[in-house]
Amino acid sequence: MPPRSGGMPENGGYMVAAYVAAGAIYLIYTALLLRRGRAGK
Amino acid sequence: MHDLLRVTWAVAAKDVLLEFRSRTAFVSALVFTALVLAIFNFARDPTAVSARDLAPGILWITFTFAGMLGLNRAFALERENRALDGLLLSPASRTAVYLGKVLANLAFVGAVEAVALPLFALFFNVPVLPVLGPLVLVIALATLGFVAVGTLMSSMAVNTRLAELMLPVLLLPFLVPPVTSAVQMTAQLFAGRPFSEALGWLRLLVGYDVIFVAACILFFESTIEE
Amino acid sequence: MTPVESAERALRRAVPWIATSLALIAAVYVRALAFTPAEAAQGPAQKIFYVHVPSAWVAFLAFGIVGGVSLAYLLRKDPRLDLLAESAAEVGMVFTSVVLVTGPIWGKPIWGTWWTWDARLTLTLFLWFVVLAYLVLRGAVNEPERRARYAAVLGILGALLVPFIYASVYLFRTIHPMPVILRAGGPTLPGAMLATLLFSIAVFTLFFGVLLYYRYSLARLADARADAAAERRDA
């Protein structure tokens, strides 16, 4: 776990949101590409 | 070279004459100008927002819109008449066609600007006369920049589906450097700042014009059918 | 092997690479979230940096590829170059979108506002518009040769535009100063954070390369199939 000091702002929620959003966009696009690769067989 | 000038002039004169006869785009641009003036007058609180703060932005919105109207018409006419085909006989002709179109569009936008500017000075109470020289220079440079790129873009847009929609989509990002520079310099001129403070923007605008006019001349040929 | 078969083989070969890249991205996530210290002043939200910055680097790399390949196409008229440019634009669009999504999510807790017209985000926004225009233009032209020509012109002009937009935003900001952008850890990054950043950049660049290869192979396959169908019709 990352070390937590006294004065650090509590904004972990944003971190999670950004990581999830980015991951989702990349995963969805990759999945769409792979599906296009399988289509027409 | 003489050939180039001759064809350029012929293309420009034809386009200007055609527009002059029908005048619809010119009138639309002027109507839009009047509309913008009226709306912004009623849309703000005169005690809170000074006309001078708004004027540069509004001025350039109007000029840009007039430019788009002119650009759309220019190539739409060609498509209707297939008149281009007769002109495309040699590589020099293609550059001449491009330059001719740019000249015609400049004439159109210039005419709108010449009418709009005094109106703005009047209704927004901005001190145009003391800075008229530098202001005209700024207007000329920025207009050249966006008309040069716009003429190239409209030559492509006109051959696509959704032609009228395509032009703004293609052109918008390319308007950012010239219009931003123009608005910033216009604001400084209206505020009475010495022109030397605007040198950074001027260099940006001139650089943009040089690079993009050259690039458009170079690549216009690639937008024409073989 | 026919062109169709070799294109299909290229696609199949790429799949393990895609799987590996995704696994590496998961590794980046774990390392950034669990094994990299948070920055004291900004808090955990600063870690968005480890996804945002590599994505931005790739977005601009992709766009550079579009510009360069477009120029090559106008010079050599090889349709494969056009397919490569199209692929780089599409994949680059995805990375650019991630930058535009993670940017505001990072900005809100750090600067208090979803959007500021800072140099990097503004430049990325207009890059996004240019790539969008590129893809829309391609979609609006039916004939392949004209589509390739038009797209190439737009690709080159777009690449020329990028430094001017950067200059515009930079000039604007020096005249209208905005809140200082907090960097991740000051002028130099502490070792652990720098290592995570470099690891992330390497992984996302690899991911881009793999996606680009796959997307390009898809385009080649579609092209090869269309050619084969045309040949059967003519026979």
mmCIF file with all atom_site columns, C-alpha atoms in Angstrom, chain B residues 152-153 155-156 159-161 166 169-170 172-174 176-177 184 200-201 204 207-208 211-212 215-216 219 222-225, chain C residues 71 74 126 129-130 133 136-137 139-142 146 149-150 153-154 156-158 160-161 164-165 167-168 171-172 175-176:
data_model
loop_
_atom_site.group_PDB
_atom_site.id
_atom_site.type_symbol
_atom_site.label_atom_id
_atom_site.label_alt_id
_atom_site.label_comp_id
_atom_site.label_asym_id
_atom_site.label_entity_id
_atom_site.label_seq_id
_atom_site.pdbx_PDB_ins_code
_atom_site.Cartn_x
_atom_site.Cartn_y
_atom_site.Cartn_z
_atom_site.occupancy
_atom_site.B_iso_or_equiv
_atom_site.pdbx_formal_charge
_atom_site.auth_seq_id
_atom_site.auth_comp_id
_atom_site.auth_asym_id
_atom_site.auth_atom_id
_atom_site.pdbx_PDB_model_num
ATOM 1  C CA . LEU B 1 152 ? -7.988  24.085 -50.211 1.00 0.00 ? 152 LEU B CA 1
ATOM 2  C CA . MET B 1 153 ? -10.362 22.468 -47.722 1.00 0.00 ? 153 MET B CA 1
ATOM 3  C CA . SER B 1 155 ? -11.970 22.030 -52.852 1.00 0.00 ? 155 SER B CA 1
ATOM 4  C CA . MET B 1 156 ? -12.003 18.693 -51.037 1.00 0.00 ? 156 MET B CA 1
ATOM 5  C CA . ASN B 1 159 ? -16.552 16.475 -53.547 1.00 0.00 ? 159 ASN B CA 1
ATOM 6  C CA . THR B 1 160 ? -17.730 14.632 -50.467 1.00 0.00 ? 160 THR B CA 1
ATOM 7  C CA . ARG B 1 161 ? -21.095 13.655 -49.092 1.00 0.00 ? 161 ARG B CA 1
ATOM 8  C CA . MET B 1 166 ? -17.589 18.866 -44.060 1.00 0.00 ? 166 MET B CA 1
ATOM 9  C CA . VAL B 1 169 ? -15.262 20.090 -39.629 1.00 0.00 ? 169 VAL B CA 1
ATOM 10 C CA . LEU B 1 170 ? -12.126 20.226 -41.761 1.00 0.00 ? 170 LEU B CA 1
ATOM 11 C CA . LEU B 1 172 ? -12.057 24.557 -37.556 1.00 0.00 ? 172 LEU B CA 1
ATOM 12 C CA . PRO B 1 173 ? -8.751  23.412 -36.057 1.00 0.00 ? 173 PRO B CA 1
ATOM 13 C CA . PHE B 1 174 ? -6.834  25.304 -38.736 1.00 0.00 ? 174 PHE B CA 1
ATOM 14 C CA . VAL B 1 176 ? -7.094  28.516 -34.228 1.00 0.00 ? 176 VAL B CA 1
ATOM 15 C CA . PRO B 1 177 ? -3.651  30.047 -34.827 1.00 0.00 ? 177 PRO B CA 1
ATOM 16 C CA . GLN B 1 184 ? -5.347  39.118 -29.418 1.00 0.00 ? 184 GLN B CA 1
ATOM 17 C CA . GLY B 1 200 ? 4.877   37.532 -30.678 1.00 0.00 ? 200 GLY B CA 1
ATOM 18 C CA . TRP B 1 201 ? 1.407   37.123 -32.174 1.00 0.00 ? 201 TRP B CA 1
ATOM 19 C CA . LEU B 1 204 ? 3.038   33.572 -35.261 1.00 0.00 ? 204 LEU B CA 1
ATOM 20 C CA . GLY B 1 207 ? 4.782   32.245 -39.884 1.00 0.00 ? 207 GLY B CA 1
ATOM 21 C CA . TYR B 1 208 ? 1.409   30.554 -40.260 1.00 0.00 ? 208 TYR B CA 1
ATOM 22 C CA . ILE B 1 211 ? 3.949   27.887 -44.139 1.00 0.00 ? 211 ILE B CA 1
ATOM 23 C CA . PHE B 1 212 ? 0.327   27.260 -44.996 1.00 0.00 ? 212 PHE B CA 1
ATOM 24 C CA . ALA B 1 215 ? 1.769   24.043 -48.307 1.00 0.00 ? 215 ALA B CA 1
ATOM 25 C CA . CYS B 1 216 ? -1.635  24.698 -49.870 1.00 0.00 ? 216 CYS B CA 1
ATOM 26 C CA . PHE B 1 219 ? -0.897  20.201 -52.177 1.00 0.00 ? 219 PHE B CA 1
ATOM 27 C CA . SER B 1 222 ? -3.473  16.528 -55.078 1.00 0.00 ? 222 SER B CA 1
ATOM 28 C CA . THR B 1 223 ? -7.080  17.550 -54.524 1.00 0.00 ? 223 THR B CA 1
ATOM 29 C CA . ILE B 1 224 ? -7.867  17.772 -58.230 1.00 0.00 ? 224 ILE B CA 1
ATOM 30 C CA . GLU B 1 225 ? -9.000  14.827 -60.321 1.00 0.00 ? 225 GLU B CA 1
ATOM 31 C CA . LEU C 2 71  ? 3.565   12.396 -47.159 1.00 0.00 ? 71  LEU C CA 1
ATOM 32 C CA . LEU C 2 74  ? 1.570   11.330 -51.907 1.00 0.00 ? 74  LEU C CA 1
ATOM 33 C CA . PHE C 2 126 ? -7.305  20.122 -31.218 1.00 0.00 ? 126 PHE C CA 1
ATOM 34 C CA . PHE C 2 129 ? -10.489 17.449 -33.723 1.00 0.00 ? 129 PHE C CA 1
ATOM 35 C CA . VAL C 2 130 ? -8.005  17.034 -36.551 1.00 0.00 ? 130 VAL C CA 1
ATOM 36 C CA . ALA C 2 133 ? -11.833 15.446 -39.302 1.00 0.00 ? 133 ALA C CA 1
ATOM 37 C CA . VAL C 2 136 ? -14.858 11.829 -41.103 1.00 0.00 ? 136 VAL C CA 1
ATOM 38 C CA . LEU C 2 137 ? -13.292 12.859 -44.401 1.00 0.00 ? 137 LEU C CA 1
ATOM 39 C CA . GLY C 2 139 ? -15.863 8.172  -44.358 1.00 0.00 ? 139 GLY C CA 1
ATOM 40 C CA . ALA C 2 140 ? -17.321 10.734 -46.751 1.00 0.00 ? 140 ALA C CA 1
ATOM 41 C CA . VAL C 2 141 ? -15.427 9.727  -49.887 1.00 0.00 ? 141 VAL C CA 1
ATOM 42 C CA . ASN C 2 142 ? -16.311 6.537  -51.723 1.00 0.00 ? 142 ASN C CA 1
ATOM 43 C CA . ARG C 2 146 ? -9.532  9.955  -54.042 1.00 0.00 ? 146 ARG C CA 1
ATOM 44 C CA . ARG C 2 149 ? -5.356  11.467 -51.696 1.00 0.00 ? 149 ARG C CA 1
ATOM 45 C CA . TYR C 2 150 ? -7.656  13.712 -49.674 1.00 0.00 ? 150 TYR C CA 1
ATOM 46 C CA . VAL C 2 153 ? -3.401  16.090 -47.759 1.00 0.00 ? 153 VAL C CA 1
ATOM 47 C CA . LEU C 2 154 ? -5.333  16.537 -44.531 1.00 0.00 ? 154 LEU C CA 1
ATOM 48 C CA . ILE C 2 156 ? 0.114   16.412 -43.753 1.00 0.00 ? 156 ILE C CA 1
ATOM 49 C CA . LEU C 2 157 ? -1.580  19.766 -43.130 1.00 0.00 ? 157 LEU C CA 1
ATOM 50 C CA . GLY C 2 158 ? -2.726  18.533 -39.732 1.00 0.00 ? 158 GLY C CA 1
ATOM 51 C CA . LEU C 2 160 ? 2.018   21.046 -39.871 1.00 0.00 ? 160 LEU C CA 1
ATOM 52 C CA . LEU C 2 161 ? -0.684  22.613 -37.735 1.00 0.00 ? 161 LEU C CA 1
ATOM 53 C CA . PHE C 2 164 ? 1.264   26.391 -34.494 1.00 0.00 ? 164 PHE C CA 1
ATOM 54 C CA . ILE C 2 165 ? -1.443  25.397 -32.075 1.00 0.00 ? 165 ILE C CA 1
ATOM 55 C CA . ALA C 2 167 ? 2.682   28.191 -30.114 1.00 0.00 ? 167 ALA C CA 1
ATOM 56 C CA . SER C 2 168 ? -0.767  29.813 -29.909 1.00 0.00 ? 168 SER C CA 1
ATOM 57 C CA . LEU C 2 171 ? 1.731   32.622 -26.229 1.00 0.00 ? 171 LEU C CA 1
ATOM 58 C CA . PHE C 2 172 ? -1.764  32.911 -24.795 1.00 0.00 ? 172 PHE C CA 1
ATOM 59 C CA . ILE C 2 175 ? 0.136   36.753 -21.549 1.00 0.00 ? 175 ILE C CA 1
ATOM 60 C CA . HIS C 2 176 ? -2.736  35.416 -19.425 1.00 0.00 ? 176 HIS C CA 1
#
